[in-house]
XYZ file of C-alpha atoms in Angstrom:
312
model
C -0.058 0.325 0.350
C 2.866 2.606 0.904
C 4.263 1.885 -2.474
C 1.588 4.393 -3.403
C 2.113 7.281 -2.357
C -0.714 9.076 -4.991
C -3.068 6.914 -3.947
C -3.162 8.029 -0.249
C -1.927 12.042 -0.994
C -6.092 11.184 -2.459
C -7.536 9.438 -0.365
C -6.361 12.517 2.492
C -7.607 15.031 -0.407
C -10.934 13.435 -0.034
C -10.897 12.996 3.433
C -10.782 16.250 4.010
C -13.044 17.899 1.550
C -15.265 15.008 2.025
C -15.605 15.517 -1.627
C -14.495 13.204 -4.256
C -15.393 16.306 -6.540
C -13.020 18.795 -4.232
C -10.717 16.480 -4.053
C -9.767 16.006 -8.055
C -10.126 19.537 -8.486
C -7.671 20.678 -6.092
C -5.336 17.941 -7.222
C -5.809 18.801 -10.704
C -7.654 15.213 -11.468
C -10.614 13.761 -13.639
C -12.905 12.750 -11.470
C -13.396 9.335 -12.444
C -9.355 9.424 -11.827
C -10.039 10.010 -8.195
C -12.201 7.567 -8.228
C -10.722 4.441 -9.174
C -7.433 5.194 -7.269
C -9.898 5.571 -4.265
C -11.247 1.994 -4.954
C -8.180 0.120 -6.003
C -6.704 1.635 -2.439
C -9.722 0.439 -0.550
C -9.540 -3.259 -3.080
C -5.952 -3.576 -2.331
C -6.589 -3.400 2.065
C -9.857 -5.249 1.641
C -11.268 -1.972 3.742
C -14.145 0.113 3.264
C -12.759 3.198 3.790
C -14.997 6.485 2.629
C -18.585 5.339 1.994
C -19.762 7.729 -0.752
C -23.166 9.549 -1.565
C -25.366 11.996 -3.677
C -24.291 14.774 -1.499
C -21.375 14.243 1.010
C -18.610 11.560 1.686
C -18.247 10.196 4.809
C -15.046 7.891 6.579
C -15.391 4.754 8.149
C -14.350 3.917 11.268
C -11.050 2.116 9.375
C -11.071 5.492 7.054
C -10.463 6.894 9.929
C -7.740 5.296 11.674
C -6.089 5.295 8.550
C -6.262 8.590 7.917
C -4.704 9.508 11.388
C -1.546 7.404 10.221
C -1.477 8.552 6.562
C -1.255 12.279 7.671
C 1.606 11.462 9.274
C 3.442 9.486 6.391
C 2.452 12.203 4.147
C 4.356 14.874 6.551
C 7.288 12.689 6.379
C 7.330 12.151 2.986
C 6.909 16.347 1.808
C 9.950 17.474 4.783
C 12.099 14.496 3.128
C 11.162 16.517 0.049
C 11.980 19.713 0.671
C 14.901 18.426 2.399
C 16.517 16.748 -1.045
C 15.103 19.997 -2.654
C 17.077 22.475 -0.450
C 19.971 20.101 -1.362
C 20.083 20.455 -4.549
C 20.372 23.971 -4.306
C 22.403 24.953 -1.830
C 24.595 23.089 0.098
C 23.314 20.730 2.711
C 24.752 18.622 5.562
C 28.695 17.876 6.772
C 31.817 17.737 4.225
C 35.085 16.155 6.380
C 37.672 17.670 4.782
C 41.824 17.128 5.396
C 44.372 19.180 4.225
C 48.318 19.540 5.057
C 49.354 21.785 7.913
C 50.209 25.056 5.938
C 47.593 24.883 3.320
C 44.855 24.301 5.516
C 45.957 27.666 8.125
C 45.959 29.849 5.244
C 43.844 28.638 2.540
C 41.458 26.318 3.928
C 40.760 27.591 7.179
C 39.079 31.210 6.429
C 37.289 30.028 3.536
C 35.154 27.347 5.290
C 34.340 30.384 7.177
C 32.932 31.889 4.577
C 31.500 28.895 3.453
C 29.242 28.104 6.553
C 28.478 31.950 6.735
C 27.230 31.895 2.933
C 25.356 28.751 3.577
C 23.840 28.429 6.912
C 22.764 24.186 6.544
C 26.494 23.272 6.020
C 28.562 21.827 8.132
C 32.821 21.521 7.968
C 35.097 19.109 9.889
C 38.389 20.134 9.177
C 41.306 17.943 9.878
C 45.052 19.562 9.638
C 47.941 16.639 8.795
C 51.283 16.724 6.875
C 51.177 13.040 6.558
C 48.988 11.520 3.225
C 46.139 10.525 4.544
C 43.533 8.044 3.527
C 40.418 8.878 2.840
C 39.002 5.310 4.318
C 41.163 5.577 7.380
C 39.743 8.924 8.329
C 35.991 8.868 7.121
C 37.128 12.527 5.825
C 35.108 13.375 2.192
C 37.819 14.914 0.502
C 41.855 15.250 0.765
C 43.513 18.476 -0.894
C 47.023 17.518 -0.787
C 50.372 18.799 -2.358
C 52.430 17.030 -5.189
C 51.471 14.165 -7.275
C 49.422 11.314 -5.554
C 48.213 8.079 -7.627
C 45.716 5.481 -5.828
C 43.692 4.000 -8.015
C 40.995 4.139 -5.721
C 40.416 8.317 -5.598
C 39.872 11.083 -8.215
C 42.430 13.811 -8.214
C 41.492 16.500 -9.447
C 44.060 18.869 -10.260
C 43.148 22.231 -8.529
C 45.938 24.177 -9.607
C 49.536 24.442 -11.180
C 52.418 24.818 -8.641
C 55.724 24.230 -7.640
C 57.755 24.332 -4.592
C 60.023 27.103 -4.351
C 63.518 28.114 -1.827
C 62.892 31.404 0.371
C 64.456 32.361 3.307
C 63.727 35.912 5.499
C 65.281 39.011 4.419
C 67.547 39.609 8.004
C 68.732 35.724 7.015
C 69.529 36.371 3.545
C 71.087 40.844 4.922
C 73.623 38.644 7.510
C 74.813 35.123 4.785
C 74.237 36.411 1.502
C 72.228 35.824 -1.128
C 73.027 32.135 -3.270
C 74.089 32.553 -6.649
C 73.745 28.798 -8.236
C 71.689 26.039 -6.504
C 74.676 24.834 -5.373
C 75.684 27.308 -2.879
C 72.772 26.087 -0.447
C 75.113 23.461 0.534
C 77.505 25.801 2.359
C 73.648 27.399 4.450
C 71.232 26.548 7.202
C 68.647 24.362 5.037
C 65.515 24.157 6.882
C 64.520 20.205 6.021
C 60.936 19.037 6.478
C 59.624 15.675 5.892
C 61.746 12.723 4.642
C 63.205 14.163 1.499
C 67.037 14.631 2.052
C 67.232 15.936 -1.061
C 66.141 18.748 -3.237
C 65.768 18.834 -7.283
C 65.758 21.886 -9.105
C 65.350 23.192 -12.550
C 66.895 26.038 -13.993
C 65.368 28.302 -16.800
C 67.482 26.186 -19.438
C 65.854 23.556 -18.067
C 69.459 22.718 -16.557
C 69.131 20.270 -13.203
C 70.884 20.748 -9.821
C 70.386 17.471 -7.665
C 71.530 19.038 -3.981
C 72.250 16.619 -0.841
C 70.250 18.264 1.978
C 71.862 18.572 4.683
C 69.878 20.563 8.323
C 70.597 20.925 11.702
C 66.956 21.643 11.873
C 64.488 18.947 10.908
C 61.037 18.682 11.356
C 58.164 16.792 9.864
C 55.943 20.176 9.595
C 56.089 22.324 6.443
C 54.085 24.373 8.779
C 57.456 24.185 11.553
C 59.868 25.228 8.611
C 58.141 28.099 6.932
C 58.192 29.286 10.770
C 61.488 28.809 10.676
C 62.456 30.510 7.745
C 60.526 33.345 8.735
C 62.440 33.855 11.929
C 65.897 33.887 9.953
C 67.141 30.634 10.763
C 67.946 29.571 7.262
C 66.263 28.544 3.731
C 63.903 26.505 3.036
C 61.844 24.584 -0.679
C 58.499 25.374 0.090
C 54.837 25.210 -2.356
C 55.247 28.747 -3.907
C 50.766 28.983 -2.392
C 52.188 28.560 1.310
C 54.161 31.116 1.214
C 52.835 33.911 -1.141
C 51.372 36.133 1.471
C 54.594 36.254 3.580
C 56.650 36.593 -0.232
C 53.973 39.827 -0.596
C 54.163 40.641 2.636
C 58.297 40.919 2.969
C 58.386 38.571 5.255
C 60.252 36.135 2.974
C 62.631 36.421 -0.202
C 62.583 34.173 -3.237
C 66.207 32.422 -3.095
C 66.982 32.166 -6.504
C 64.111 33.086 -8.342
C 64.960 31.177 -11.693
C 65.054 27.927 -9.996
C 61.833 25.496 -9.024
C 60.995 21.963 -7.957
C 59.401 19.704 -9.995
C 55.874 20.759 -10.772
C 53.656 20.202 -7.165
C 50.119 20.555 -8.360
C 47.593 21.139 -5.454
C 44.971 18.070 -6.386
C 41.656 17.339 -4.304
C 41.494 13.675 -3.427
C 37.857 11.743 -2.309
C 37.093 8.642 -3.511
C 35.967 6.835 -6.848
C 32.048 5.732 -7.980
C 30.589 7.776 -4.838
C 28.170 10.672 -5.723
C 29.594 13.871 -5.584
C 27.471 15.881 -2.980
C 26.325 19.690 -3.426
C 28.709 20.348 -0.706
C 31.542 18.725 -1.962
C 31.162 20.735 -5.812
C 30.576 23.921 -3.934
C 33.451 23.380 -1.754
C 35.913 22.351 -4.811
C 35.132 25.553 -7.032
C 35.167 28.047 -3.828
C 38.834 26.117 -3.017
C 40.009 26.639 -6.416
C 39.067 30.336 -7.244
C 41.159 30.855 -4.344
C 44.214 28.943 -4.806
C 43.791 30.836 -7.888
C 43.867 34.194 -6.380
C 46.530 33.298 -3.907
C 48.684 32.137 -7.279
C 47.690 35.613 -9.440
C 49.290 37.281 -6.176
C 52.131 35.250 -6.209
C 52.952 35.942 -9.529
C 52.996 39.941 -9.032
C 55.055 40.168 -6.704
C 58.138 41.832 -8.083
C 60.845 39.577 -6.647
C 64.037 41.411 -7.988
C 63.425 44.689 -6.165
C 63.337 43.349 -2.564
C 66.634 41.098 -3.844
C 68.236 44.343 -4.837
C 67.279 46.099 -1.715
C 68.313 43.036 0.519
C 71.743 42.521 -1.524
C 72.822 46.478 -1.921
């Protein structure tokens, strides 16, 4: 019986109006259609629900009992349809995001605040970690990562082209001098994070420099290496997106501006085969735009002017 909600709606409207004609008029159906659907409902339930006469229709005791339940059912169905309709026009529900610490603090954190202010039915759970998170292990809906990641069980959507670049504070460069070639880096304090013990750099004419990195300061956090560089403790290799704001403010300067790492694109990973919800699509579009704006700001920085001031 519950498989045919149309019959239940017709029954409820007939009961409300006490008239098949009035119910048919409200529902936009032909009178004979209303009569046949009501008769089919009674036949399936083997119960007389409404007694009809020329003037008025009356509910039987069984009809009254059914109407009470049908009204509750239809309210629930209407609420469910409303919820689905809202979900199609605006993001709704909980979105669980994973991101690296630095990128998460500088880009994802403020973006989450803006999205929840804009969409009152959206909730966000943000987890920050520099390790490559497993979506399945941590039950995340999407993970933002810097660098190419291959996993056949995940969809990897590139959000932005990106490279890692060499940076240091103006104070450090004033004290120790600006390196003139990648191999001069071995004479400096290098700040290392993660497991990489070598920096592979590409030059302006496609030259390749493979530098063995020895560091007195090592961390598992790219964010800490970034802060150490800002504190004047040495030179580090960081994503251009991560350091864009500090380059713009002058807290950091770019070292060897013609040299950079292999491409390290910013990617979003989410499970293959899973429906992409509206809340995830809204987030991906918003974070792509925010990253693009950050990169545009980075590319407008006039590094050479800063280098001349530091090295004069």
